[in-house]
Tab-separated table of C-alpha atoms in Angstrom:
chain	number	residue	atom	x	y	z
A	1	MET	CA	4.705	154.561	-1.067
A	2	THR	CA	5.264	153.133	2.196
A	3	SER	CA	8.287	155.431	3.159
A	4	GLY	CA	6.381	158.289	1.903
A	5	ILE	CA	3.277	157.900	4.296
A	6	GLU	CA	5.684	156.994	7.491
A	7	LYS	CA	7.387	160.445	6.626
A	8	TRP	CA	3.923	161.928	6.993
A	9	LEU	CA	3.119	160.346	9.990
A	10	LYS	CA	6.608	161.209	11.361
A	11	LYS	CA	6.170	165.231	10.610
A	12	ARG	CA	2.705	164.755	12.735
A	13	GLY	CA	5.016	163.277	15.670
A	14	VAL	CA	4.089	159.333	15.001
A	15	SER	CA	6.834	156.646	14.329
A	16	VAL	CA	5.913	153.087	13.443
A	17	ASP	CA	7.851	152.213	16.975
A	18	ASP	CA	5.034	153.930	18.852
A	19	ILE	CA	2.415	152.347	16.956
A	20	ALA	CA	3.635	148.888	17.149
A	21	GLU	CA	4.694	149.213	21.002
A	22	ILE	CA	0.127	149.565	20.752
A	23	VAL	CA	0.220	146.466	18.888
A	24	TYR	CA	2.462	144.270	21.113
A	25	THR	CA	0.238	145.308	24.407
A	26	LEU	CA	-2.243	144.294	22.358
A	27	GLN	CA	-1.166	140.784	20.875
A	28	ARG	CA	1.269	140.134	23.681
A	29	PRO	CA	-0.993	138.313	26.074
A	30	TYR	CA	-2.465	135.882	23.491
A	31	ASN	CA	1.253	135.471	21.962
A	32	ALA	CA	3.897	135.070	24.579
A	33	ASP	CA	6.468	134.558	21.714
A	34	LEU	CA	5.469	138.098	19.754
A	35	THR	CA	8.708	140.586	19.347
A	36	VAL	CA	8.201	144.291	19.058
A	37	ALA	CA	10.065	143.630	15.713
A	38	GLU	CA	7.210	141.717	14.453
A	39	CYS	CA	4.858	144.019	15.664
A	40	GLU	CA	6.675	146.678	13.478
A	41	GLU	CA	6.939	144.408	10.571
A	42	SER	CA	2.605	144.062	11.120
A	43	VAL	CA	2.500	147.856	11.058
A	44	ARG	CA	4.702	148.438	8.356
A	45	ALA	CA	2.526	145.487	6.296
A	46	VAL	CA	-0.430	147.680	7.057
A	47	LEU	CA	1.031	150.701	5.879
A	48	GLU	CA	1.631	149.040	2.610
A	49	LYS	CA	-1.705	149.067	1.421
A	50	ARG	CA	-2.769	151.661	-0.753
A	51	GLU	CA	-6.086	151.752	1.044
A	52	VAL	CA	-4.655	152.443	4.329
A	53	GLN	CA	-2.441	154.861	3.049
A	54	TYR	CA	-5.348	157.301	1.325
A	55	VAL	CA	-7.233	157.247	4.311
A	56	LEU	CA	-4.249	158.374	6.610
A	57	TYR	CA	-3.359	161.420	3.765
A	58	THR	CA	-6.818	162.313	3.851
A	59	GLY	CA	-6.745	162.336	7.528
A	60	ILE	CA	-3.598	163.976	8.329
A	61	ALA	CA	-4.731	166.482	5.576
A	62	LEU	CA	-7.436	167.785	7.318
A	63	ASP	CA	-6.133	168.101	10.356
A	64	GLU	CA	-3.290	169.913	8.764
A	65	LEU	CA	-5.879	172.553	6.940
A	66	ALA	CA	-7.602	173.050	10.485
A	67	GLU	CA	-4.553	174.323	11.803
A	68	ARG	CA	-4.064	176.437	9.626
A	69	ARG	CA	-7.592	177.388	9.863
A	70	LEU	CA	-8.416	176.475	5.728
A	71	LEU	CA	-11.548	174.729	6.790
A	72	PRO	CA	-15.278	176.180	6.204
A	73	GLU	CA	-17.443	177.136	9.255
A	74	PRO	CA	-18.500	175.181	10.899
A	75	LEU	CA	-16.140	172.332	9.865
A	76	GLN	CA	-13.349	174.607	11.228
A	77	ALA	CA	-15.264	175.014	14.734
A	78	ILE	CA	-15.841	171.184	14.927
A	79	MET	CA	-12.131	170.453	14.573
A	80	GLU	CA	-11.098	173.274	16.356
A	81	THR	CA	-13.070	172.086	19.533
A	82	ASP	CA	-12.696	168.441	18.192
A	83	GLU	CA	-16.508	168.059	18.862
A	84	SER	CA	-17.652	164.688	20.535
A	85	LEU	CA	-20.370	164.069	18.091
A	86	TYR	CA	-18.471	164.842	14.947
A	87	GLY	CA	-17.764	160.926	14.552
A	88	VAL	CA	-16.361	161.330	10.866
A	89	ASP	CA	-12.746	160.649	12.630
A	90	GLU	CA	-13.915	157.334	13.668
A	91	THR	CA	-15.641	156.302	10.437
A	92	LEU	CA	-12.569	157.199	8.559
A	93	ALA	CA	-10.304	155.229	10.951
A	94	LEU	CA	-12.915	152.117	10.404
A	95	GLY	CA	-11.714	151.673	6.970
A	96	ILE	CA	-8.193	150.895	8.288
A	97	THR	CA	-9.539	148.402	10.616
A	98	ASN	CA	-11.700	146.572	8.526
A	99	VAL	CA	-9.093	145.292	6.308
A	100	TYR	CA	-8.352	142.729	8.625
A	101	GLY	CA	-11.909	141.969	10.044
A	102	MET	CA	-13.831	142.439	13.416
A	103	ILE	CA	-11.285	141.674	15.437
A	104	GLY	CA	-9.626	144.810	14.623
A	105	LEU	CA	-12.891	146.499	14.823
A	106	THR	CA	-13.173	145.298	18.434
A	107	SER	CA	-9.566	146.365	18.966
A	108	PHE	CA	-10.211	149.979	17.776
A	109	GLY	CA	-13.082	150.338	20.351
A	110	TYR	CA	-11.027	149.473	22.730
A	111	LEU	CA	-8.182	151.997	21.868
A	112	ASP	CA	-10.416	154.462	20.694
A	113	LYS	CA	-11.729	154.310	24.894
A	114	VAL	CA	-8.467	153.702	26.757
A	115	LYS	CA	-6.177	155.860	24.399
A	116	PRO	CA	-2.800	154.214	25.285
A	117	GLY	CA	0.590	155.356	24.235
A	118	ILE	CA	0.787	157.935	21.211
A	119	ILE	CA	-2.553	157.886	21.257
A	120	ARG	CA	-3.271	159.442	24.084
A	121	GLN	CA	-0.499	161.961	23.502
A	122	LEU	CA	-2.427	163.058	19.938
A	123	ASN	CA	-5.542	163.099	21.745
A	124	LEU	CA	-4.487	165.919	23.994
A	125	LYS	CA	-5.373	169.416	23.106
A	126	GLY	CA	-2.150	171.822	22.146
A	127	GLU	CA	-1.149	173.667	19.811
A	128	LYS	CA	-1.627	170.854	16.750
A	129	ILE	CA	-5.119	169.313	15.785
A	130	HIS	CA	-5.028	165.719	15.300
A	131	VAL	CA	-9.069	164.957	15.415
A	132	PHE	CA	-8.108	162.720	12.782
A	133	LEU	CA	-4.725	160.761	13.835
A	134	ASP	CA	-5.625	159.915	17.313
A	135	ASP	CA	-8.247	157.738	15.916
A	136	LEU	CA	-6.393	156.922	12.194
A	137	VAL	CA	-3.362	155.508	14.748
A	138	ALA	CA	-5.739	153.490	16.822
A	139	GLY	CA	-7.205	151.780	13.446
A	140	LEU	CA	-3.674	151.537	11.997
A	141	ALA	CA	-2.542	149.636	15.510
A	142	ALA	CA	-5.842	147.985	15.580
A	143	ALA	CA	-5.300	146.385	11.827
A	144	ALA	CA	-1.763	145.320	12.847
A	145	SER	CA	-2.957	143.720	15.575
A	146	ALA	CA	-5.723	141.788	13.642
A	147	ARG	CA	-2.900	140.626	11.414
A	148	ILE	CA	-0.644	139.225	13.424
A	149	ALA	CA	-3.822	137.355	15.227
A	150	HIS	CA	-5.023	136.150	11.748
A	151	GLN	CA	-1.700	134.863	11.229
A	152	ASP	CA	-0.899	133.067	14.678
A	153	PRO	CA	0.625	129.423	13.748
A	154	LYS	CA	-1.033	128.266	16.951
A	155	ALA	CA	-4.323	129.224	16.129
A	156	ILE	CA	-6.715	126.427	16.095
A	157	ARG	CA	-7.496	125.703	12.390
A	158	TYR	CA	-11.445	124.487	11.721
A	159	HIS	CA	-12.313	122.373	8.822
A	160	LEU	CA	-15.856	122.127	7.461
A	161	PRO	CA	-16.737	118.228	7.156
A	162	ASP	CA	-17.337	117.127	3.374
A	163	SER	CA	-20.939	117.078	4.016
A	164	PRO	CA	-23.425	117.557	6.486
């Protein structure tokens, strides 16, 4: 099913490479040996999760329906103006960030504010509506970044004592 969601993303102008570049930027300061290929693998691993795919399908579909002006008012107007207080787009994206814990959440907040790479391009108002997709890509990058952090073999492992 991953190739299917990759096709949906590609149709909207987003590639795994685009997301991997953001992941690399997030994790490189903490992992000098990290490669972009490892970041791509992490993005694909997150994309394999069915709950992530469902969130992406839902958000992308809403963006596409808004482009075709098929949403009921006032939702159509909210989507066309990308109303700043809407927040449903960020809420949906949090479903992706939470797959790998709090580090995903903090990374998402950073990405949502800074809007690097493809996230910035998606956020620009143009012919297409990406109210959901820019946040979903940020959520996906944050989760893939958190996945790498969780798997870092150099991370300190703490163990509980046998008894207090």
